[in-house]
Short mmCIF file of C-alpha atoms (C1' of nucleotides) in Angstrom, two decimals:
data_model
loop_
_atom_site.label_atom_id
_atom_site.label_comp_id
_atom_site.label_asym_id
_atom_site.label_seq_id
_atom_site.Cartn_x
_atom_site.Cartn_y
_atom_site.Cartn_z
CA MET A 1 53.30 66.50 152.25
CA THR A 2 56.49 67.55 150.45
CA GLU A 3 58.86 64.97 148.78
CA THR A 4 61.01 64.41 151.68
CA ASP A 5 58.61 64.28 154.25
CA SER A 6 57.79 61.17 155.98
CA PRO A 7 53.98 59.74 156.21
CA ILE A 8 52.44 59.57 159.75
CA ASP A 9 53.01 56.17 160.61
CA HIS A 10 53.10 54.45 164.21
CA VAL A 11 56.86 55.43 164.51
CA ALA A 12 56.08 59.06 163.55
CA ARG A 13 53.68 59.48 166.23
CA LEU A 14 56.26 57.81 168.90
CA ILE A 15 58.88 60.44 167.32
CA ALA A 16 56.49 63.34 167.79
CA GLN A 17 55.76 62.35 171.52
CA ARG A 18 59.47 62.11 172.25
CA ARG A 19 60.42 65.30 170.70
CA ARG A 20 58.48 67.02 173.56
CA GLU A 21 59.90 65.00 176.31
CA THR A 22 63.87 64.84 175.32
CA PRO A 23 63.99 67.83 172.90
CA HIS A 24 68.18 67.80 173.05
CA ILE A 25 68.46 64.26 171.71
CA PRO A 26 68.63 63.84 168.20
CA LEU A 27 66.33 61.05 166.94
CA GLU A 28 67.54 60.26 163.45
CA GLY A 29 68.42 56.65 164.62
CA MET A 30 64.81 55.85 165.38
CA GLU A 31 63.48 57.48 162.11
CA ILE A 32 65.08 54.47 160.06
CA LEU A 33 66.28 51.58 162.58
CA ALA A 34 63.06 51.59 164.47
CA ARG A 35 61.19 51.50 161.04
CA ALA A 36 63.25 48.55 160.15
CA ARG A 37 62.39 46.68 163.09
CA ARG A 38 58.87 47.48 162.58
CA LEU A 39 58.73 46.37 159.16
CA ASP A 40 60.12 43.07 159.78
CA ARG A 41 57.66 42.51 162.90
CA MET A 42 54.60 43.56 161.08
CA SER A 43 55.58 41.66 157.64
CA ARG A 44 55.97 38.55 159.98
CA ILE A 45 52.26 38.71 160.46
CA TRP A 46 51.37 38.10 157.24
CA ILE A 47 54.76 35.62 156.12
CA ASP A 48 54.42 33.36 159.16
CA ALA A 49 50.83 32.60 157.87
CA VAL A 50 52.29 31.50 154.82
CA PHE A 51 54.89 28.93 156.82
CA LYS A 52 51.92 27.59 158.73
CA LYS A 53 50.29 26.80 155.67
CA HIS A 54 53.48 24.64 154.79
CA LYS A 55 53.34 23.30 158.28
CA LEU A 56 56.74 25.20 158.84
CA GLU A 57 58.24 27.52 161.69
CA ALA A 58 60.01 30.78 160.63
CA GLY A 59 63.21 29.35 161.36
CA GLU A 60 62.84 26.02 159.72
CA PHE A 61 61.79 28.01 156.36
CA ASP A 62 65.22 29.65 156.64
CA VAL A 63 67.33 26.49 156.97
CA LEU A 64 65.31 24.76 154.18
CA ALA A 65 65.70 28.21 152.14
CA SER A 66 69.27 28.09 152.21
CA LEU A 67 69.74 24.83 151.24
CA GLN A 68 67.50 24.98 148.58
CA ARG A 69 69.37 27.99 147.51
CA SER A 70 72.93 26.62 147.55
CA GLY A 71 71.80 24.20 144.67
CA PRO A 72 72.01 20.59 143.99
CA PRO A 73 72.80 18.46 146.02
CA TYR A 74 70.95 20.83 148.59
CA SER A 75 73.67 20.21 151.26
CA LEU A 76 75.71 22.70 153.42
CA ARG A 77 78.02 22.38 156.71
CA PRO A 78 76.08 23.33 159.66
CA THR A 79 78.76 26.30 160.46
CA GLU A 80 78.08 27.77 156.86
CA LEU A 81 74.05 27.73 157.83
CA TYR A 82 74.14 29.17 161.38
CA ARG A 83 76.55 31.96 160.15
CA SER A 84 74.31 33.12 157.23
CA LEU A 85 71.39 32.79 159.43
CA MET A 86 72.92 34.87 162.26
CA ILE A 87 72.13 32.37 165.07
CA THR A 88 74.45 30.34 167.27
CA SER A 89 75.61 26.94 166.76
CA GLY A 90 73.52 25.45 169.52
CA GLY A 91 70.46 27.13 168.10
CA LEU A 92 71.33 25.59 164.59
CA THR A 93 71.62 22.08 166.09
CA ASP A 94 67.94 22.40 167.53
CA ARG A 95 66.51 23.55 164.12
CA ILE A 96 68.41 20.31 162.43
CA ASN A 97 67.15 17.94 164.86
CA ARG A 98 63.49 19.38 164.38
CA LEU A 99 63.70 19.13 160.54
CA THR A 100 65.22 15.59 160.78
CA ARG A 101 62.17 14.79 162.84
CA LYS A 102 59.89 16.10 160.09
CA GLU A 103 61.82 14.06 157.37
CA LEU A 104 62.60 17.56 155.67
CA VAL A 105 66.43 17.53 156.03
CA ARG A 106 69.16 14.61 157.23
CA ARG A 107 72.60 14.42 158.20
CA SER A 108 74.83 12.85 155.41
CA VAL A 109 78.31 12.00 155.43
CA GLY A 110 80.72 15.12 154.81
CA GLU A 111 83.71 13.80 152.75
CA ILE A 112 85.96 16.70 153.63
CA ASP A 113 85.98 17.08 157.18
CA ALA A 114 85.22 14.14 159.74
CA ARG A 115 84.12 16.84 162.39
CA SER A 116 80.99 18.04 160.66
CA LEU A 117 78.07 15.88 158.50
CA LEU A 118 76.54 17.81 155.76
CA VAL A 119 72.95 18.71 156.32
CA GLN A 120 71.06 17.77 153.16
CA LEU A 121 67.27 18.44 151.62
CA THR A 122 65.52 15.06 151.59
CA PRO A 123 63.02 14.73 148.23
CA LEU A 124 60.08 15.65 151.12
CA GLY A 125 62.00 18.74 152.21
CA LEU A 126 63.15 20.12 148.35
CA GLN A 127 59.18 19.50 147.64
CA THR A 128 58.06 21.64 150.58
CA ILE A 129 60.53 24.50 150.41
CA ARG A 130 59.57 25.10 146.63
CA ALA A 131 56.08 25.32 147.00
CA ALA A 132 56.82 27.41 150.52
CA PHE A 133 59.22 29.56 149.12
CA GLU A 134 57.24 30.70 146.04
CA ASP A 135 54.23 31.14 148.07
CA ASP A 136 56.26 33.38 150.42
CA MET A 137 57.87 35.44 147.94
CA ARG A 138 54.30 35.92 146.16
CA ALA A 139 53.23 37.04 149.74
CA GLU A 140 56.28 39.48 150.23
CA SER A 141 55.65 41.07 146.85
CA GLU A 142 52.22 42.03 147.62
CA LEU A 143 53.22 43.20 151.10
CA LEU A 144 55.36 45.67 149.09
CA GLY A 145 52.59 46.97 146.87
CA ALA A 146 52.17 50.33 148.50
CA LEU A 147 55.82 51.46 146.62
CA ASN A 148 56.04 51.45 142.80
CA PRO A 149 58.84 49.79 141.31
CA GLU A 150 60.84 52.84 141.12
CA GLU A 151 60.52 53.21 145.05
CA GLN A 152 61.30 49.58 145.70
CA ARG A 153 64.70 49.96 143.92
CA ALA A 154 65.47 53.15 145.73
CA LEU A 155 64.56 51.60 149.22
CA SER A 156 66.36 48.56 148.46
CA ALA A 157 69.54 50.49 147.24
CA LEU A 158 69.36 52.51 150.19
CA LEU A 159 69.29 49.55 152.61
CA ALA A 160 71.93 47.51 150.87
CA LYS A 161 74.22 50.66 151.22
CA LEU A 162 73.67 51.02 154.77
CA LEU A 163 74.11 47.21 155.39
CA LEU A 164 77.17 47.00 153.58
CA SER A 165 78.64 49.80 155.56
CA LEU A 166 77.81 47.47 158.58
CA GLU A 167 79.43 44.27 157.55
CA ARG A 168 82.16 45.89 156.89
CA ARG A 169 82.50 47.08 160.16
CA PRO A 170 86.13 45.40 161.69
CA GLU A 171 83.92 44.57 164.79
CA ALA A 172 81.33 42.84 162.74
CA PRO A 173 80.96 39.36 163.74
CA GLY A 174 81.46 36.90 160.55
CA TYR A 175 83.05 39.79 158.46
CA GLU A 176 85.65 37.29 157.20
CA GLU A 177 83.23 34.75 156.12
CA ALA A 178 80.83 37.10 154.39
CA GLN A 179 83.76 38.22 152.61
CA GLU A 180 85.33 34.86 151.55
CA ALA A 181 81.67 33.64 150.90
CA ALA A 182 81.46 36.00 148.05
CA PRO A 183 80.59 34.44 144.98
CA ALA A 184 81.88 35.62 141.49
CA SER A 185 78.50 36.77 140.46
CA MET B 1 77.63 51.40 139.95
CA THR B 2 74.08 53.28 138.76
CA GLU B 3 72.08 55.34 140.80
CA THR B 4 69.66 52.55 140.92
CA ASP B 5 72.18 49.66 141.29
CA SER B 6 72.28 47.98 144.80
CA PRO B 7 75.76 47.74 146.22
CA ILE B 8 76.72 44.11 146.50
CA ASP B 9 75.89 42.90 150.46
CA HIS B 10 74.92 39.92 151.79
CA VAL B 11 71.51 39.88 150.89
CA ALA B 12 72.81 40.84 146.86
CA ARG B 13 74.73 37.53 146.98
CA LEU B 14 71.95 35.33 148.12
CA ILE B 15 69.58 36.71 145.58
CA ALA B 16 72.23 36.12 142.95
CA GLN B 17 72.54 32.71 143.96
CA ARG B 18 68.81 31.81 144.20
CA ARG B 19 68.08 33.49 140.82
CA ARG B 20 70.41 30.38 139.20
CA GLU B 21 68.30 28.09 141.39
CA THR B 22 64.59 29.43 140.94
CA PRO B 23 64.95 31.66 137.58
CA HIS B 24 60.87 31.77 137.59
CA ILE B 25 60.28 33.00 141.02
CA PRO B 26 60.49 37.09 141.30
CA LEU B 27 62.81 38.13 144.47
CA GLU B 28 61.52 41.53 144.88
CA GLY B 29 60.25 40.75 148.31
CA MET B 30 63.91 39.59 149.42
CA GLU B 31 65.57 42.64 148.25
CA ILE B 32 63.40 44.70 150.78
CA LEU B 33 62.27 42.51 153.95
CA ALA B 34 65.39 40.27 154.13
CA ARG B 35 67.27 43.70 154.32
CA ALA B 36 65.15 45.26 156.71
CA ARG B 37 65.41 41.97 158.87
CA ARG B 38 69.43 41.73 158.66
CA LEU B 39 69.55 45.64 159.19
CA ASP B 40 67.48 45.18 162.35
CA ARG B 41 69.27 41.80 163.46
CA MET B 42 72.79 43.37 162.66
CA SER B 43 72.44 46.97 164.35
CA ARG B 44 71.09 45.08 167.51
CA ILE B 45 74.73 43.75 167.90
CA TRP B 46 76.10 47.34 168.72
CA ILE B 47 72.62 48.65 170.37
CA ASP B 48 72.67 45.41 172.73
CA ALA B 49 75.94 46.54 173.61
CA VAL B 50 74.76 49.90 174.83
CA PHE B 51 72.10 48.22 176.82
CA LYS B 52 74.28 46.06 178.62
CA LYS B 53 76.23 49.32 179.64
CA HIS B 54 73.11 50.44 181.59
CA LYS B 55 72.27 46.60 182.77
CA LEU B 56 69.15 46.46 180.40
CA GLU B 57 67.74 44.06 178.27
CA ALA B 58 66.48 44.87 175.13
CA GLY B 59 63.15 44.29 176.09
CA GLU B 60 63.40 45.92 179.14
CA PHE B 61 64.86 49.07 177.39
CA ASP B 62 61.68 49.21 175.11
CA VAL B 63 59.35 49.52 177.99
CA LEU B 64 61.06 51.97 180.10
CA ALA B 65 61.46 54.20 176.99
CA SER B 66 57.76 53.84 176.17
CA LEU B 67 57.05 55.13 179.47
CA GLN B 68 59.41 57.86 179.59
CA ARG B 69 58.33 59.46 176.00
CA SER B 70 54.61 59.25 177.59
CA GLY B 71 55.98 61.99 179.67
CA PRO B 72 55.38 62.78 183.31
CA PRO B 73 53.96 60.88 185.66
CA TYR B 74 55.75 58.35 183.30
CA SER B 75 52.83 55.71 183.67
CA LEU B 76 50.95 53.71 180.94
CA ARG B 77 48.51 50.91 180.93
CA PRO B 78 49.69 47.55 180.20
CA THR B 79 47.74 47.13 177.55
CA GLU B 80 49.01 50.27 175.70
CA LEU B 81 52.19 49.27 176.64
CA TYR B 82 52.11 45.78 174.92
CA ARG B 83 50.02 46.73 171.79
CA SER B 84 52.71 49.25 171.31
CA LEU B 85 55.83 47.13 171.78
CA MET B 86 53.96 44.42 169.44
CA ILE B 87 54.39 41.61 172.27
CA THR B 88 51.82 39.73 173.86
CA SER B 89 50.17 40.60 177.39
CA GLY B 90 51.81 37.27 178.90
CA GLY B 91 55.45 38.86 177.71
CA LEU B 92 54.69 42.03 179.15
CA THR B 93 53.73 40.77 182.54
CA ASP B 94 57.09 39.04 182.80
CA ARG B 95 59.16 42.14 181.52
CA ILE B 96 57.32 44.22 184.22
CA ASN B 97 57.85 41.90 186.65
CA ARG B 98 61.68 41.88 185.88
CA LEU B 99 61.55 45.54 185.98
CA THR B 100 59.74 45.87 189.29
CA ARG B 101 62.51 43.42 190.80
CA LYS B 102 65.39 45.84 189.65
CA GLU B 103 63.26 48.64 191.25
CA LEU B 104 62.74 50.38 187.77
CA VAL B 105 59.10 50.37 187.48
CA ARG B 106 56.36 49.83 190.03
CA ARG B 107 52.58 49.35 189.73
CA SER B 108 50.48 51.94 190.71
CA VAL B 109 46.71 52.47 191.45
CA GLY B 110 44.87 53.32 188.49
CA GLU B 111 42.14 55.80 189.00
CA ILE B 112 40.14 54.55 186.04
CA ASP B 113 39.74 51.03 185.76
CA ALA B 114 40.32 48.72 188.48
CA ARG B 115 41.16 45.77 186.19
CA SER B 116 44.58 47.16 185.55
CA LEU B 117 47.51 48.90 187.42
CA LEU B 118 49.35 51.67 186.09
CA VAL B 119 52.77 50.76 185.06
CA GLN B 120 54.81 53.78 186.41
CA LEU B 121 58.74 54.66 186.34
CA THR B 122 60.29 55.14 189.46
CA PRO B 123 62.96 57.84 190.04
CA LEU B 124 65.72 55.09 189.37
CA GLY B 125 63.98 54.06 186.31
CA LEU B 126 63.67 57.59 184.95
CA GLN B 127 67.47 58.23 185.59
CA THR B 128 68.34 54.80 183.94
CA ILE B 129 66.23 55.49 180.98
CA ARG B 130 67.41 58.99 180.37
CA ALA B 131 70.92 58.01 180.27
CA ALA B 132 70.28 54.74 178.47
CA PHE B 133 68.12 56.26 175.57
CA GLU B 134 70.66 59.05 175.05
CA ASP B 135 73.58 56.51 174.58
CA ASP B 136 71.15 54.41 172.54
CA MET B 137 70.48 57.51 170.21
CA ARG B 138 74.26 58.03 169.83
CA ALA B 139 75.37 54.68 169.10
CA GLU B 140 72.11 54.28 166.22
CA SER B 141 73.23 58.10 164.58
CA GLU B 142 76.70 56.47 164.35
CA LEU B 143 75.49 53.32 162.61
CA LEU B 144 73.74 55.14 159.98
CA GLY B 145 76.76 57.16 159.14
CA ALA B 146 77.40 55.74 155.80
CA LEU B 147 74.30 57.68 154.67
CA ASN B 148 74.30 61.21 154.16
CA PRO B 149 71.33 63.25 155.64
CA GLU B 150 69.56 63.49 152.50
CA GLU B 151 69.70 59.59 151.72
CA GLN B 152 68.80 59.14 155.59
CA ARG B 153 65.95 61.13 155.04
CA ALA B 154 64.73 59.24 151.48
CA LEU B 155 65.27 56.03 153.46
CA SER B 156 62.98 56.60 156.42
CA ALA B 157 60.19 58.45 153.78
CA LEU B 158 59.81 55.33 151.94
CA LEU B 159 59.87 53.02 154.80
CA ALA B 160 57.54 55.28 156.64
CA LYS B 161 55.47 54.77 153.45
CA LEU B 162 55.39 51.51 153.42
CA LEU B 163 54.66 50.93 156.91
CA LEU B 164 51.66 53.31 156.82
CA SER B 165 50.22 51.06 154.15
CA LEU B 166 50.76 47.87 156.24
CA GLU B 167 49.26 49.39 159.26
CA ARG B 168 46.15 50.52 157.35
CA ARG B 169 45.56 46.96 156.25
CA PRO B 170 42.29 45.81 157.73
CA GLU B 171 43.85 42.50 158.73
CA ALA B 172 46.35 44.27 160.83
CA PRO B 173 46.46 43.79 164.52
CA GLY B 174 45.81 46.50 166.56
CA TYR B 175 44.68 48.58 163.69
CA GLU B 176 42.08 50.03 165.77
CA GLU B 177 44.02 51.17 168.68
CA ALA B 178 46.82 52.40 166.51
CA GLN B 179 44.18 55.34 165.07
CA GLU B 180 42.85 56.28 167.98
CA ALA B 181 46.27 56.53 169.56
CA ALA B 182 47.21 59.10 167.20
CA PRO B 183 47.98 62.33 168.99
CA ALA B 184 47.32 65.81 167.95
CA SER B 185 50.84 66.41 166.75
"C1'" DT C 1 95.54 24.04 170.37
"C1'" DA C 2 91.91 25.08 167.94
"C1'" DA C 3 87.68 24.17 164.97
"C1'" DG C 4 82.96 22.10 164.39
"C1'" DA C 5 79.22 20.55 166.75
"C1'" DT C 6 76.47 19.20 170.49
"C1'" DT C 7 74.34 19.40 175.44
"C1'" DG C 8 72.26 21.41 179.18
"C1'" DA C 9 70.89 25.65 181.76
"C1'" DG C 10 68.80 29.66 181.87
"C1'" DT C 11 66.34 33.21 179.38
"C1'" DC C 12 62.22 35.12 177.10
"C1'" DT C 13 58.62 34.41 174.32
"C1'" DT C 14 54.00 32.75 173.01
"C1'" DC C 15 49.62 30.44 173.84
"C1'" DA C 16 45.70 29.01 176.46
"C1'" DA C 17 43.45 28.79 180.50
"C1'" DT C 18 42.38 31.47 184.42
"C1'" DC C 19 40.58 35.05 187.75
"C1'" DT C 20 38.94 39.62 188.31
"C1'" DT C 21 36.45 43.78 187.27
"C1'" DA C 22 33.14 46.40 183.63
"C1'" DT D 1 29.61 38.23 178.49
"C1'" DA D 2 33.53 41.24 177.49
"C1'" DA D 3 38.11 43.20 178.55
"C1'" DG D 4 42.60 43.30 181.46
"C1'" DA D 5 46.09 41.29 183.47
"C1'" DT D 6 48.18 36.88 185.35
"C1'" DT D 7 49.71 32.17 185.60
"C1'" DG D 8 51.77 28.04 183.63
"C1'" DA D 9 53.34 25.16 179.95
"C1'" DA D 10 55.72 24.55 175.89
"C1'" DG D 11 58.77 26.53 172.34
"C1'" DA D 12 63.26 28.56 170.56
"C1'" DC D 13 67.02 31.04 171.47
"C1'" DT D 14 71.55 32.27 173.69
"C1'" DC D 15 75.58 30.89 176.47
"C1'" DA D 16 79.11 28.41 178.32
"C1'" DA D 17 80.97 23.59 178.78
"C1'" DT D 18 82.17 19.60 176.38
"C1'" DC D 19 83.55 16.26 173.30
"C1'" DT D 20 85.54 14.97 168.98
"C1'" DT D 21 88.49 15.51 164.91
"C1'" DA D 22 92.02 18.51 162.34
#
DNA sequence: TAAGATTGAGTCTTCAATCTTA
DNA sequence: TAAGATTGAAGACTCAATCTTA
């Protein structure tokens, strides 16, 4: 195997099969996007097990992690949340309702705009996401063990370059929001 | 920006924010897995539009594409399909029912095992997936335009290496099946 | 008028139980 | 007994319509 040849993973077998059926169609798209999709789905098998240990669904974890990331007082507006999570506003309402029932978040009064209530972590929510996030990152690092640090850096840099180009497309939903949300860092 | 620095995409901003909140937790996992997830979700925005043009849902497209890839007579057993697609058997039953209603597949008699009926493309199904698949690959190639051919090869090789390591984990569901399904190619 | 959030209907999925055949 | 496929219930999401406030 040379430096640029890919190992024979599941997607490589699918591509080889398809080349015989539709040899006239270039398959570069599959090489990357099908693998990104499969990497997400496969890694979820182990990551979901981590969430389960903390009695969380993946979608609930994402909301709690966003709130923790924002720092004290651990509160965000629903619109910020659903745009960042790439789900609809209706979907987020459901997640918040579930997390409220579990007493991991509450809707607190927003000072700025009376149309929206801030979503805020409860002390139990903060404690839960602290433990769950640390476990999650440990599991994720472990899943990436097949790549050395240099390969990991190369991979994340290529993914970031590709993602940035998609985020900058005029037709990309949420583009304006992503821009103005850019922190000084 | 140096060779190994990542461009400041959305995930980079999330990571910078989080480093301030939980500086003690290594975040290498997010660098790659969060980006893979986001790449899948963002690219789907454009890809789903292609499917819609052919009046297909993403899940339906995947079934048709699997059948086409298998070559004449374009038929597979349901178990092969749901394992390859990483969905449950119940989920596949529904997809087949929907595709049957659209007259894109049919359940034909399997000669080997009377417990299962082969799922087979109809002529309309073959015609549909031929056009849809070509459009899909064109769209996917276009989405990857920000990376030059060399970068694309490097990215797919790294993804393949990582995926192969996940597929080889003893705990990976479907591992045995994936192995025996490996074609000579 | 527009923006933020919620609601209800419809869709696609998983999960567990079931039926049939090996 | 086990494997393949289906069913029905429950879950989480999208979409479009609605309500409230800017």
